[in-house]
Short mmCIF file of C-alpha atoms and ligand atoms in Angstrom, two decimals:
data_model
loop_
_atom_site.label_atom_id
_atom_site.label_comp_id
_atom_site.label_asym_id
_atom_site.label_seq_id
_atom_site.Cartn_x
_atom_site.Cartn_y
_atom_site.Cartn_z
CA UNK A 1 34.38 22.78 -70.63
CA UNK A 2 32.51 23.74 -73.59
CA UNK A 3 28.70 24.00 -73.12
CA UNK A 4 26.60 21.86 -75.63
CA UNK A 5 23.51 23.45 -77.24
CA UNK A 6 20.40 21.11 -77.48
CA UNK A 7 17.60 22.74 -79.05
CA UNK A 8 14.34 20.86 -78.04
CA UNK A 9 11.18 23.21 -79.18
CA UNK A 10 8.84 20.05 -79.62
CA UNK A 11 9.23 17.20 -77.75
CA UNK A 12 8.22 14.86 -80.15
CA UNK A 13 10.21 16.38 -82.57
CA UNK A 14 14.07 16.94 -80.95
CA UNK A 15 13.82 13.56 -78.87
CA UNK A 16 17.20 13.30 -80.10
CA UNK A 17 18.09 16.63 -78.34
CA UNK A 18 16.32 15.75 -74.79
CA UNK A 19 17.11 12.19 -75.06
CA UNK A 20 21.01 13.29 -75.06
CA UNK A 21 20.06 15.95 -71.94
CA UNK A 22 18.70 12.81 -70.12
CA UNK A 23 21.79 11.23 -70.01
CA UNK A 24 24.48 14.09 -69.38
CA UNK A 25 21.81 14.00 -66.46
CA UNK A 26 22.86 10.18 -65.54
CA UNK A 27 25.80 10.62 -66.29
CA UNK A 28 25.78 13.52 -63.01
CA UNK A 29 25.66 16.30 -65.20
CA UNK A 30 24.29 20.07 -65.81
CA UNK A 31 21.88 20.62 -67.62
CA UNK A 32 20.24 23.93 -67.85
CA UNK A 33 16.54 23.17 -68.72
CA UNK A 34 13.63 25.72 -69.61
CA UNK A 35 10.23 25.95 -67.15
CA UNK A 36 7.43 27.97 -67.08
CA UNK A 37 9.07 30.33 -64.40
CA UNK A 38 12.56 30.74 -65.36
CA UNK A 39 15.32 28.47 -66.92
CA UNK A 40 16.51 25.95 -63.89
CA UNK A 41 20.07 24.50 -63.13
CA UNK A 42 19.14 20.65 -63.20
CA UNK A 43 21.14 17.64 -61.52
CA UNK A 44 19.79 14.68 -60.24
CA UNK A 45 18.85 15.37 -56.72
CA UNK A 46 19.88 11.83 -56.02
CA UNK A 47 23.68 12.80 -56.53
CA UNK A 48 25.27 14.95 -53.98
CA UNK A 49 28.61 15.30 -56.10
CA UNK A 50 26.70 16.72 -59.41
CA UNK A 51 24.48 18.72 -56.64
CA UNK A 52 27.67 20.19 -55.38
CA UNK A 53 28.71 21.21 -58.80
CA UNK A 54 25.54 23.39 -59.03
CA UNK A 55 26.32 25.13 -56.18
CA UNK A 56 29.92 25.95 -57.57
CA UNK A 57 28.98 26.67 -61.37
CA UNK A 58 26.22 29.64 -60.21
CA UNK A 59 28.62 30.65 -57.02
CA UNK A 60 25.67 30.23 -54.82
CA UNK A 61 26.03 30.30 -50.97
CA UNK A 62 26.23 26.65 -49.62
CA UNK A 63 23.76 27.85 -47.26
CA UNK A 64 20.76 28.35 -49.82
CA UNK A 65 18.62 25.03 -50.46
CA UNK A 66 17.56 23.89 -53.87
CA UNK A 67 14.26 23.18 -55.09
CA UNK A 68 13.75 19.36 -56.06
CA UNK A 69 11.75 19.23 -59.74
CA UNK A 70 9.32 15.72 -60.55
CA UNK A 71 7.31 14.94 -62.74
CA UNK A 72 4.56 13.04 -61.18
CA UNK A 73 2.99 11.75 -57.79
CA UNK A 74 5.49 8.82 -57.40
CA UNK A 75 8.02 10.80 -57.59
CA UNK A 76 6.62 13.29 -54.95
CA UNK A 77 6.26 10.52 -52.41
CA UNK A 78 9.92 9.41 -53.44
CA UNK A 79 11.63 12.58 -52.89
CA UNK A 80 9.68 13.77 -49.19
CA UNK A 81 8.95 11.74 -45.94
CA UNK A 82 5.84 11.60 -44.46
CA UNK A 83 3.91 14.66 -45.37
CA UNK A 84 0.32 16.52 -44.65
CA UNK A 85 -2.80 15.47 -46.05
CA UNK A 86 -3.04 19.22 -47.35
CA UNK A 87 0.06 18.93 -49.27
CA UNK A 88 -1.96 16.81 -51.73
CA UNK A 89 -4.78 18.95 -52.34
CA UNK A 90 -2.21 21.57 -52.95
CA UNK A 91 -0.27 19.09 -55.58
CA UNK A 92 -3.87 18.53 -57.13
CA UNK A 93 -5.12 22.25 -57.50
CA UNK A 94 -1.16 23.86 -58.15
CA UNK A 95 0.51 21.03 -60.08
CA UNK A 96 1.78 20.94 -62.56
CA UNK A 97 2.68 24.96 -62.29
CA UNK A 98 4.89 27.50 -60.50
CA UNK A 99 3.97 26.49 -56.84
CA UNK A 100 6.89 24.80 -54.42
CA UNK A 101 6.24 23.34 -51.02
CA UNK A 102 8.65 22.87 -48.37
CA UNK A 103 8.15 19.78 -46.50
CA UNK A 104 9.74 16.74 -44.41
CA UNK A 105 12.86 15.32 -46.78
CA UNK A 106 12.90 12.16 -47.83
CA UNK A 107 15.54 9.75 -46.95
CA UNK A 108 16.85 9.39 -50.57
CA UNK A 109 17.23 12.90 -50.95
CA UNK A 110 21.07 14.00 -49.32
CA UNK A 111 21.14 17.02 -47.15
CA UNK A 112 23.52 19.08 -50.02
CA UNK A 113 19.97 19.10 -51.81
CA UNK A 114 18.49 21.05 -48.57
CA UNK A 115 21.59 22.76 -47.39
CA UNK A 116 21.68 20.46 -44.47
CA UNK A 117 17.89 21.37 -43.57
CA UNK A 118 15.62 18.17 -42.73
CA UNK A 119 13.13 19.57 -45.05
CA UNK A 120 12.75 19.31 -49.04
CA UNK A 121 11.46 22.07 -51.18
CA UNK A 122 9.56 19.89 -54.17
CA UNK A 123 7.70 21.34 -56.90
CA UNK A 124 5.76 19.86 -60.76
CA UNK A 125 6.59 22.03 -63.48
CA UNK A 126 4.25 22.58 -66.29
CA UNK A 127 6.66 23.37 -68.82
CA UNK A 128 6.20 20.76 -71.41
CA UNK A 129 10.42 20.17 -71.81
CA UNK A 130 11.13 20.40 -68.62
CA UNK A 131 8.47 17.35 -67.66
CA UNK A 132 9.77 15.20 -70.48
CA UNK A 133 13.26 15.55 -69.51
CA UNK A 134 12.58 14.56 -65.71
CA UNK A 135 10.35 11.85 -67.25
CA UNK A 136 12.64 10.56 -69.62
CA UNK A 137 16.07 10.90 -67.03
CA UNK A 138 13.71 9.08 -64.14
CA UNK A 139 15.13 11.38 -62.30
CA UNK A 140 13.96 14.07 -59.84
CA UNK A 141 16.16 17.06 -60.87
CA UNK A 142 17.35 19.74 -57.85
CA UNK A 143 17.28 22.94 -60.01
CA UNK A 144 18.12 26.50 -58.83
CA UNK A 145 17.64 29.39 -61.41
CA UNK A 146 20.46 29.17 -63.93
CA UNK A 147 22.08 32.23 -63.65
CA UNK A 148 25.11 33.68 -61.51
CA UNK A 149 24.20 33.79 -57.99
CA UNK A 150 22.70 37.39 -57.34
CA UNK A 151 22.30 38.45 -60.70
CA UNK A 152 18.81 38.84 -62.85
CA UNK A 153 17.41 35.03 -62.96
CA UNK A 154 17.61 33.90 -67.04
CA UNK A 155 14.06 33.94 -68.68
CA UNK A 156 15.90 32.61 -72.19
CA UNK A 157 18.61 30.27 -73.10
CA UNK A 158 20.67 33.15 -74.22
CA UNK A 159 20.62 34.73 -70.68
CA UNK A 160 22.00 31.53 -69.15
CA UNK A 161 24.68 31.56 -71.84
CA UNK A 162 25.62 35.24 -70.82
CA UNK A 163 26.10 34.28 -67.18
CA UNK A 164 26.86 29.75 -67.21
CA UNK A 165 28.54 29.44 -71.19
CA UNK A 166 31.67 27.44 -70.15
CA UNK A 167 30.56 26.17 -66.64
CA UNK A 168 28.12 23.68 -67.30
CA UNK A 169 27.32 20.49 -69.61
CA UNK A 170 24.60 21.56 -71.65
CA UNK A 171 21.83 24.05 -72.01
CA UNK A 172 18.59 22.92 -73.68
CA UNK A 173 17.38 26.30 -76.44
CA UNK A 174 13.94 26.46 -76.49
CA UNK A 175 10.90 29.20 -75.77
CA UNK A 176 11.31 31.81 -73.42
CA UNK A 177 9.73 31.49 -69.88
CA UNK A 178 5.80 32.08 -69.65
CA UNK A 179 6.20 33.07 -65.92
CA UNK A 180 8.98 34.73 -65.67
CA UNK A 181 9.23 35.19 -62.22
CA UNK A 182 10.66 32.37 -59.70
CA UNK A 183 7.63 29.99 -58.39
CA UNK A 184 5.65 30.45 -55.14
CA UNK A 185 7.28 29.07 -52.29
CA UNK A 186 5.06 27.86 -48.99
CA UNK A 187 6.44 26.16 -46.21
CA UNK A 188 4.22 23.09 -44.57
CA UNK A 189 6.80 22.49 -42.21
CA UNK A 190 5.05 25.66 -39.76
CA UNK A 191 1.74 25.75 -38.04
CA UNK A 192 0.05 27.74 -39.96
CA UNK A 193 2.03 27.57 -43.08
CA UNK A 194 4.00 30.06 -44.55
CA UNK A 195 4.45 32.15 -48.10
CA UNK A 196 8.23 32.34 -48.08
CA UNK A 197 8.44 33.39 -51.48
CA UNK A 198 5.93 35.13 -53.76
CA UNK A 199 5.54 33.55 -57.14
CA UNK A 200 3.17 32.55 -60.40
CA UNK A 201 0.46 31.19 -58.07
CA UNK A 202 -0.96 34.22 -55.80
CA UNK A 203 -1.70 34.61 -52.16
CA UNK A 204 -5.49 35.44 -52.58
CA UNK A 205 -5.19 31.64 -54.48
CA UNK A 206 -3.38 29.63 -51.83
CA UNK A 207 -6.09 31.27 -49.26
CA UNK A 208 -8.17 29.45 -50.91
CA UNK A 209 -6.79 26.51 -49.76
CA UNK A 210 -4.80 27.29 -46.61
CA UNK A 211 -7.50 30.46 -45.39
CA UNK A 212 -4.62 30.28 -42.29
CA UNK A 213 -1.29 30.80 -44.65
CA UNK A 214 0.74 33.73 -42.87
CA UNK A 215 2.95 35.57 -45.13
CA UNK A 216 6.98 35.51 -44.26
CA UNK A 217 7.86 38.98 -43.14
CA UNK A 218 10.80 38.58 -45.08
CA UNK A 219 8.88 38.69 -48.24
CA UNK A 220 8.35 42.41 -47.79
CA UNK A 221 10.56 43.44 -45.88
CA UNK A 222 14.77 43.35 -45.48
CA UNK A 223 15.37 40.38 -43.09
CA UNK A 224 17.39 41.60 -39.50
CA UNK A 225 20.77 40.64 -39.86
CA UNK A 226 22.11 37.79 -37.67
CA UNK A 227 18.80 36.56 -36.97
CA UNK A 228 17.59 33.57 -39.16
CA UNK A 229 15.31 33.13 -41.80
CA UNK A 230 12.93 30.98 -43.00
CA UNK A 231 13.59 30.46 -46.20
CA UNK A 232 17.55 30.90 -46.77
CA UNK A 233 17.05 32.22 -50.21
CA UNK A 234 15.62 35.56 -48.50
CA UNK A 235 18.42 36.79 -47.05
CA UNK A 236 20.67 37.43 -50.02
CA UNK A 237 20.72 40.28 -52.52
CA UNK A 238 19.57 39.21 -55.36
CA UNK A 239 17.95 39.63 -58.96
CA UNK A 240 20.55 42.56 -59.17
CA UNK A 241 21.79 44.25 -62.13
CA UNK A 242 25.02 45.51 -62.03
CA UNK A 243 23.42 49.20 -61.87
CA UNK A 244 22.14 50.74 -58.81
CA UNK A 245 18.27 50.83 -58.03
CA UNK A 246 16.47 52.65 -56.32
CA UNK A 247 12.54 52.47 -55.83
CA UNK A 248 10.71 55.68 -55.59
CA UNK A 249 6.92 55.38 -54.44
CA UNK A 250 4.75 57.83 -55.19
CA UNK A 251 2.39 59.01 -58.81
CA UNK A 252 3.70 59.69 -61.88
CA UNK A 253 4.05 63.15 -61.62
CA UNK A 254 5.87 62.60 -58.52
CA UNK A 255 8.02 60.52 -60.12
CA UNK A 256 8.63 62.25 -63.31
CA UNK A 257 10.02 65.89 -61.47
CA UNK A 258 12.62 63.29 -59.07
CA UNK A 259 13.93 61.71 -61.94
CA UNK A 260 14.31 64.99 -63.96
CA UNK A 261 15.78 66.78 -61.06
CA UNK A 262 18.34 63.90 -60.71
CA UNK A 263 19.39 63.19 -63.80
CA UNK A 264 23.15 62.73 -65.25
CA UNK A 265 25.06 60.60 -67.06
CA UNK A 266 24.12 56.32 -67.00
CA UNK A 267 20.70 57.73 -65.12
CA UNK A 268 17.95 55.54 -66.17
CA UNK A 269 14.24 55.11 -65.45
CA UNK A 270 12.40 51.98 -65.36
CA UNK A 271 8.88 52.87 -66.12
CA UNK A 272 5.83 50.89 -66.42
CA UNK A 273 4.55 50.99 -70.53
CA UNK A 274 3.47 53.70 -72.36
CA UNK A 275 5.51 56.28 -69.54
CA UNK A 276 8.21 57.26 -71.26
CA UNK A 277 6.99 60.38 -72.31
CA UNK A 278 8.31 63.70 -70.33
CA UNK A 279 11.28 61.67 -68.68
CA UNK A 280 14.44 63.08 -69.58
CA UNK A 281 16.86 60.33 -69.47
CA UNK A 282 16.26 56.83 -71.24
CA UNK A 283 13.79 54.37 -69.91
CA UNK A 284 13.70 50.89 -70.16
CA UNK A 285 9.84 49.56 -69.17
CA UNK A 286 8.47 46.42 -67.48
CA UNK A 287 5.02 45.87 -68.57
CA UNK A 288 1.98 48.24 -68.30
CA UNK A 289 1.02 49.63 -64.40
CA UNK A 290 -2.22 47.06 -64.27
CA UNK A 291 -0.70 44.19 -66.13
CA UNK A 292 0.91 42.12 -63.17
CA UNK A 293 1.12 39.10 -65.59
CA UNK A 294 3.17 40.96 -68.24
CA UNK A 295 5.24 43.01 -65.66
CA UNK A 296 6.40 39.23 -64.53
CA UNK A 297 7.02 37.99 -67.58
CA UNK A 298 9.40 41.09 -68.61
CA UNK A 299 11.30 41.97 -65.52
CA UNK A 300 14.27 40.03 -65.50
CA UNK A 301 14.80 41.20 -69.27
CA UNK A 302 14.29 44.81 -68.35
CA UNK A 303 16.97 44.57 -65.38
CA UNK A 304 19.45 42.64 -68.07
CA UNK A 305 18.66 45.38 -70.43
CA UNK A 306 19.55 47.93 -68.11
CA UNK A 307 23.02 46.93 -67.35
CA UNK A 308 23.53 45.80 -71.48
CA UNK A 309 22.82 49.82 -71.73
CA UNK A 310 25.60 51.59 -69.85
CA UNK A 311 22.65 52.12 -66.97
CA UNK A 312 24.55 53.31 -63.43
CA UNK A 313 21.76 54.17 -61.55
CA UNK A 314 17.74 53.81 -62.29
CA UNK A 315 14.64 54.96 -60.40
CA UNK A 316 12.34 52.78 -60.91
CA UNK A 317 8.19 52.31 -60.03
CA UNK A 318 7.06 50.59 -57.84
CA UNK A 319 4.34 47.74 -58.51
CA UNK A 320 1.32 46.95 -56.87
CA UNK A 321 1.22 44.38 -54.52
CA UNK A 322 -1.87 42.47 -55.44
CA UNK A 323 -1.45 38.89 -57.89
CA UNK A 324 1.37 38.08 -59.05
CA UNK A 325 2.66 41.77 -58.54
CA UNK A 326 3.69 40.87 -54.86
CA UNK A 327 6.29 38.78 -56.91
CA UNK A 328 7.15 41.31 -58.67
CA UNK A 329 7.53 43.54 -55.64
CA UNK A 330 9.70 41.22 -54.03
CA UNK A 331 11.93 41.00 -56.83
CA UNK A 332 12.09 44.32 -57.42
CA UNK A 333 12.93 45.39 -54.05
CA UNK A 334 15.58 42.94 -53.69
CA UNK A 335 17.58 44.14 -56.86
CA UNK A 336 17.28 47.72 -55.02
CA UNK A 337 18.40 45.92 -52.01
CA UNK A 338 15.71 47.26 -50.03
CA UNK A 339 16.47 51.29 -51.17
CA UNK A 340 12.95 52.74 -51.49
CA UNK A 341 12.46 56.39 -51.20
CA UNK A 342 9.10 58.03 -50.35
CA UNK A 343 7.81 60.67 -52.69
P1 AMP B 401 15.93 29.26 -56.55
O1 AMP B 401 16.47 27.89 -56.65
O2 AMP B 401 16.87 30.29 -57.04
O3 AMP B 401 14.58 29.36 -57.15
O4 AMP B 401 15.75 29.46 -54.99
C1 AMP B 401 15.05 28.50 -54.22
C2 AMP B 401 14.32 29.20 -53.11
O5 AMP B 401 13.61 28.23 -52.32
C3 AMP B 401 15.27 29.93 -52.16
O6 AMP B 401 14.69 31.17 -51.78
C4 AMP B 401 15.36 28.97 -50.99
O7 AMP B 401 15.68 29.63 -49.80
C5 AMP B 401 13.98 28.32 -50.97
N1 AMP B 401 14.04 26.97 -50.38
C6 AMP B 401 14.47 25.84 -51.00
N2 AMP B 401 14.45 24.79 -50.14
C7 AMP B 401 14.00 25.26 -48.96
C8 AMP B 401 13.77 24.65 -47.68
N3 AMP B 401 14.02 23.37 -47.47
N4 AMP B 401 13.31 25.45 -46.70
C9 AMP B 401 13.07 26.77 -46.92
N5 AMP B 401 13.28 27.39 -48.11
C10 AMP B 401 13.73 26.65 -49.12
MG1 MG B 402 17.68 32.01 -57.93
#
């Protein structure tokens, strides 16, 4: 199939462009549609055939629920069954924005959606595009990241052509993500609640609201295999380039004489800005050491960049945890499949 490009920058401007996305959309389509976090898969939730197509376009495990995009409170209540009072002061101070809450599914929403779970992952992106094409469809759209199962999520409509381009319907060109990092994911559905996936909106901001909220030890930490988790998603490797990563936690310094003392051919380091200098193989960075925003924003490039360079292998720092960095962490740790070496 050949992949249409719809450029919608202004949504005044290229109604044309989204009105035409709306309807592959009706019509059961894929679309591949830019939010603040990364760019998103979309099919109507409400169709389990176009749902299944997601699943086989990306290669993604059948076992790994989607997340279920609307654009306002009607469509919440449409989409979930009968939910927490919290769950709407959450949708008040989070929504529209990177923040996802797993909670009872709604009867119009088929189990493909949830991977046969009785529970519905929903979330309001802030993304101007991506609001006017759920408005305009009248559809809620289930929407994974758009990229090859496992590999880097796609930040730009470029890196969804490198990994979809021939597998789905259309992709919509337009800015690059804000975020850049998939958004927070809590689960309701547990007493207390549950961070099963760090994102955009930070722990010390949902305590705020939920001073209870445990954290998922499987954000941190490599899940025990056989045993099940939480939040399905967890479980894989993921974010991966096609190089080899490897953490190494320590200073600078510390850092620095490993890498030099292990270098050879496709060695890389992936340094935090303005490190490059005294490293003696080539470094690709991911935003400056206090800068969790930017290092969020740029990691999914830097891992794409890494493999577009001939990289084999790459140390690579490790983030702080704090803010949007624990997303950061998480991400990173998974694309090193948990391989973290103590300086
Ligand atoms: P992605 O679509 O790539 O952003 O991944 C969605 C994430 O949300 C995965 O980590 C899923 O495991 C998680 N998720 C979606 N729906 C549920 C659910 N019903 N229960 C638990 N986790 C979910
Ligand atoms: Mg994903």
């Amino acid at each position: 199939m050949e992949t249409l490009r719809l450029t919608v920058f202004d949504v005044e401007q290229d109604k044309d462009s989204l009105n035409k996305a709306a309807e592959l959309l009706k019509n059961g389509r894929l679309v591949a549609m830019p939010t603040e976090t990364v760019y998103g898969l979309a099919a109507s939730a409400y169709d389990e055939n176009a749902v299944k197509n997601i699943f086989e376009a990306k290669g993604r495990p059948q076992d790994n629920p989607l997340i279920v995009h609307v654009s306002d409170m009607q469509m919440f209540t449409d989409v979930v069954g009968e939910v927490p009072e919290k769950a709407f002061q959450l949708a008040e101070k989070f929504w529209p924005g990177p923040f996802t809450m797993v909670l009872p599914r709604g009867e119009k929403i088929p189990a493909s959606v949830s991977a046969g779970l009785d529970t519905v992952a929903v979330r309001m992106p802030e993304n101007k595009v991506a609001c006017e094409l759920i408005r305009v469809s009248g559809l809620p759209l289930a929407a994974p990241s758009a990229n090859k199962s496992g590999s880097p999520s796609p930040t730009t409509a470029d890196h969804v052509l490198y990994d979809l381009d021939g597998k789905i319907d259309a992709v919509i060109v337009s800015d690059r993500c804000t975020v850049g990092v998939e958004s927070t994911v809590i689960t309701l559905c547990t007493n207390p609640p549950k961070l099963l996936r760090p994102g955009g909106v930070t722990l010390e901001q949902l305590r705020e609201v939920l001073p209870d909220i445990e954290v998922d030890k499987a954000v941190l930490a490599e899940p025990e295999k056989g045993k099940p988790v939480a939040s399905p998603g967890m479980k894989y490797k993921h974010y991966s380039p096609k190089a080899k990563v490897i953490m190494l936690d320590g200073d600078y310094e510390a850092f620095k004489s490993y890498v030099n003392a292990n270098k050879s051919d496709g060695v890389f380091a992936l340094t935090f800005e303005g490190e490059e200098s005294g490293l003696e193989v080539p470094t690709v960075s991911f935003g400056h050491k206090e800068n969790d925003l930017e290092q969020a924003a740029v990691l999914f490039d830097a891992l794409r960049e890494l493999d577009n360079r001939g990289c084999r292998l790459c140390y690579s720092r490790v983030p702080k945890k704090q803010g949007v960095g624990l997303a950061v962490y998480n991400r990173l740790i998974r694309a090193a499949a948990f391989q973290v070496i103590e300086l």
